[in-house]
Amino acid sequence: MDIVANEARCKELLEQSMYLSTSLSETVGYAEAASITKRALSSGKTIREVALEEGVSEQLMNTLV
């Protein structure tokens, strides 16, 4: 029996993880990444959703995942 990863679920869990904050800080800077992360936590949105709202390009966000 082979083990098969559920790719959709893995992506979903990554999107909800706060790990993106670290990767994002390398590109937009610590202060901006921290602000985005705090807003995501307080609003219940993902870091990706807030970052896109703040003008971070989708192309950049796709490279972080």
Coordinates of N, CA and C in Angstrom, one line a residue:
M1 N 0.8 -1.2 0.0 CA 0.0 0.0 0.0 C 0.9 1.2 0.0
D2 N 0.7 2.1 -1.0 CA 1.4 3.4 -1.0 C 0.7 4.5 -0.3
I3 N 1.6 5.4 0.2 CA 1.0 6.5 0.9 C 1.0 7.7 -0.1
V4 N -0.1 8.3 -0.2 CA -0.3 9.4 -1.2 C -0.7 10.7 -0.5
A5 N 0.1 11.7 -0.7 CA -0.2 13.0 0.0 C -1.4 13.6 -0.7
N6 N -2.2 14.2 0.2 CA -3.4 15.0 -0.3 C -2.9 16.4 -0.6
E7 N -2.5 16.7 -1.8 CA -1.8 18.0 -2.1 C -2.7 19.2 -1.8
A8 N -4.0 19.1 -2.1 CA -4.9 20.2 -1.8 C -4.9 20.5 -0.3
R9 N -5.0 19.5 0.5 CA -5.0 19.7 2.0 C -3.7 20.3 2.4
C10 N -2.6 19.8 1.9 CA -1.2 20.3 2.2 C -1.1 21.8 1.9
K11 N -1.6 22.2 0.7 CA -1.6 23.6 0.4 C -2.4 24.4 1.3
E12 N -3.6 23.9 1.6 CA -4.5 24.6 2.5 C -3.8 24.8 3.9
L13 N -3.2 23.8 4.4 CA -2.5 24.0 5.7 C -1.4 24.9 5.6
L14 N -0.6 24.9 4.5 CA 0.5 25.9 4.4 C -0.1 27.3 4.3
E15 N -1.2 27.5 3.6 CA -1.8 28.8 3.5 C -2.2 29.4 4.9
Q16 N -2.6 28.5 5.8 CA -3.1 28.9 7.1 C -1.9 29.1 8.1
S17 N -0.8 28.6 7.7 CA 0.4 28.6 8.6 C 1.0 30.0 8.7
M18 N 1.6 30.3 9.8 CA 2.3 31.6 10.0 C 3.7 31.6 9.5
Y19 N 4.1 30.5 8.9 CA 5.5 30.4 8.4 C 5.8 31.4 7.3
L20 N 4.7 31.7 6.6 CA 4.9 32.7 5.5 C 5.4 34.0 5.9
S21 N 5.2 34.3 7.2 CA 5.7 35.6 7.7 C 7.2 35.7 7.6
T22 N 7.9 34.6 7.9 CA 9.4 34.6 7.8 C 9.8 34.8 6.4
S23 N 9.2 34.0 5.5 CA 9.6 34.1 4.1 C 9.3 35.5 3.5
L24 N 8.2 36.0 3.9 CA 7.7 37.4 3.5 C 8.7 38.5 4.0
S25 N 9.2 38.3 5.2 CA 10.0 39.4 5.7 C 11.3 39.5 5.0
E26 N 11.8 38.5 4.3 CA 13.0 38.6 3.5 C 12.8 39.4 2.3
T27 N 11.5 39.6 1.9 CA 11.3 40.4 0.7 C 10.7 41.8 1.0
V28 N 9.8 41.9 1.9 CA 9.2 43.2 2.1 C 9.7 43.8 3.4
G29 N 10.5 43.1 4.1 CA 11.1 43.7 5.3 C 10.3 43.2 6.6
Y30 N 11.1 43.3 7.7 CA 10.5 42.7 8.9 C 9.2 43.5 9.4
A31 N 9.3 44.8 9.4 CA 8.2 45.6 9.9 C 6.9 45.3 9.1
E32 N 7.0 45.3 7.8 CA 5.9 45.1 6.9 C 5.3 43.7 7.1
A33 N 6.2 42.7 7.1 CA 5.8 41.3 7.3 C 5.1 41.1 8.7
A34 N 5.6 41.8 9.7 CA 5.0 41.7 11.0 C 3.6 42.4 11.0
S35 N 3.5 43.5 10.4 CA 2.2 44.2 10.3 C 1.2 43.3 9.5
I36 N 1.6 42.7 8.5 CA 0.7 41.8 7.7 C 0.3 40.6 8.5
T37 N 1.2 40.0 9.2 CA 1.0 38.9 10.1 C 0.0 39.2 11.2
K38 N 0.2 40.3 11.9 CA -0.7 40.7 13.0 C -2.1 41.0 12.5
R39 N -2.2 41.6 11.3 CA -3.5 41.8 10.7 C -4.2 40.5 10.4
A40 N -3.4 39.6 9.8 CA -4.0 38.3 9.5 C -4.5 37.5 10.7
L41 N -3.7 37.6 11.8 CA -4.1 36.9 13.0 C -5.4 37.5 13.6
S42 N -5.4 38.8 13.6 CA -6.6 39.5 14.2 C -7.8 39.4 13.4
S43 N -7.7 39.2 12.1 CA -8.9 39.2 11.2 C -9.3 37.8 10.9
G44 N -8.5 36.8 11.1 CA -8.8 35.5 10.7 C -8.5 35.2 9.3
K45 N -7.9 36.1 8.6 CA -7.5 35.9 7.2 C -6.2 35.2 7.1
T46 N -5.8 34.7 6.0 CA -4.5 34.2 5.8 C -3.5 35.3 5.5
I47 N -2.2 35.0 5.7 CA -1.2 36.0 5.4 C -1.2 36.3 3.9
R48 N -1.5 35.4 3.1 CA -1.6 35.6 1.6 C -2.7 36.6 1.4
E49 N -3.9 36.4 1.9 CA -5.0 37.3 1.7 C -4.6 38.7 2.1
V50 N -4.1 38.9 3.3 CA -3.7 40.3 3.7 C -2.6 40.9 2.9
A51 N -1.6 40.1 2.6 CA -0.5 40.6 1.8 C -1.0 41.0 0.4
L52 N -1.9 40.3 -0.2 CA -2.4 40.7 -1.5 C -3.2 42.0 -1.4
E53 N -4.0 42.1 -0.3 CA -4.7 43.4 0.0 C -3.8 44.5 0.2
E54 N -2.6 44.3 0.7 CA -1.6 45.3 1.0 C -0.7 45.6 -0.2
G55 N -1.0 44.9 -1.4 CA -0.3 45.3 -2.6 C 0.9 44.4 -2.9
V56 N 1.1 43.3 -2.1 CA 2.2 42.4 -2.4 C 1.7 41.6 -3.7
S57 N 2.6 41.4 -4.6 CA 2.1 40.7 -5.9 C 1.8 39.2 -5.6
E58 N 0.9 38.8 -6.4 CA 0.5 37.3 -6.3 C 1.7 36.5 -6.8
Q59 N 2.5 37.0 -7.8 CA 3.6 36.3 -8.3 C 4.6 36.1 -7.1
L60 N 4.9 37.1 -6.3 CA 5.8 37.0 -5.2 C 5.2 36.0 -4.2
M61 N 4.0 36.1 -3.9 CA 3.4 35.1 -2.9 C 3.5 33.7 -3.4
N62 N 3.3 33.5 -4.7 CA 3.4 32.1 -5.2 C 4.8 31.6 -5.1
T63 N 5.9 32.4 -5.1 CA 7.2 31.9 -4.9 C 7.5 31.6 -3.5
L64 N 6.8 32.1 -2.5 CA 7.0 31.8 -1.1 C 6.5 30.5 -0.7
V65 N 5.5 30.0 -1.4 CA 4.8 28.7 -1.0 C 5.5 27.6 -1.6

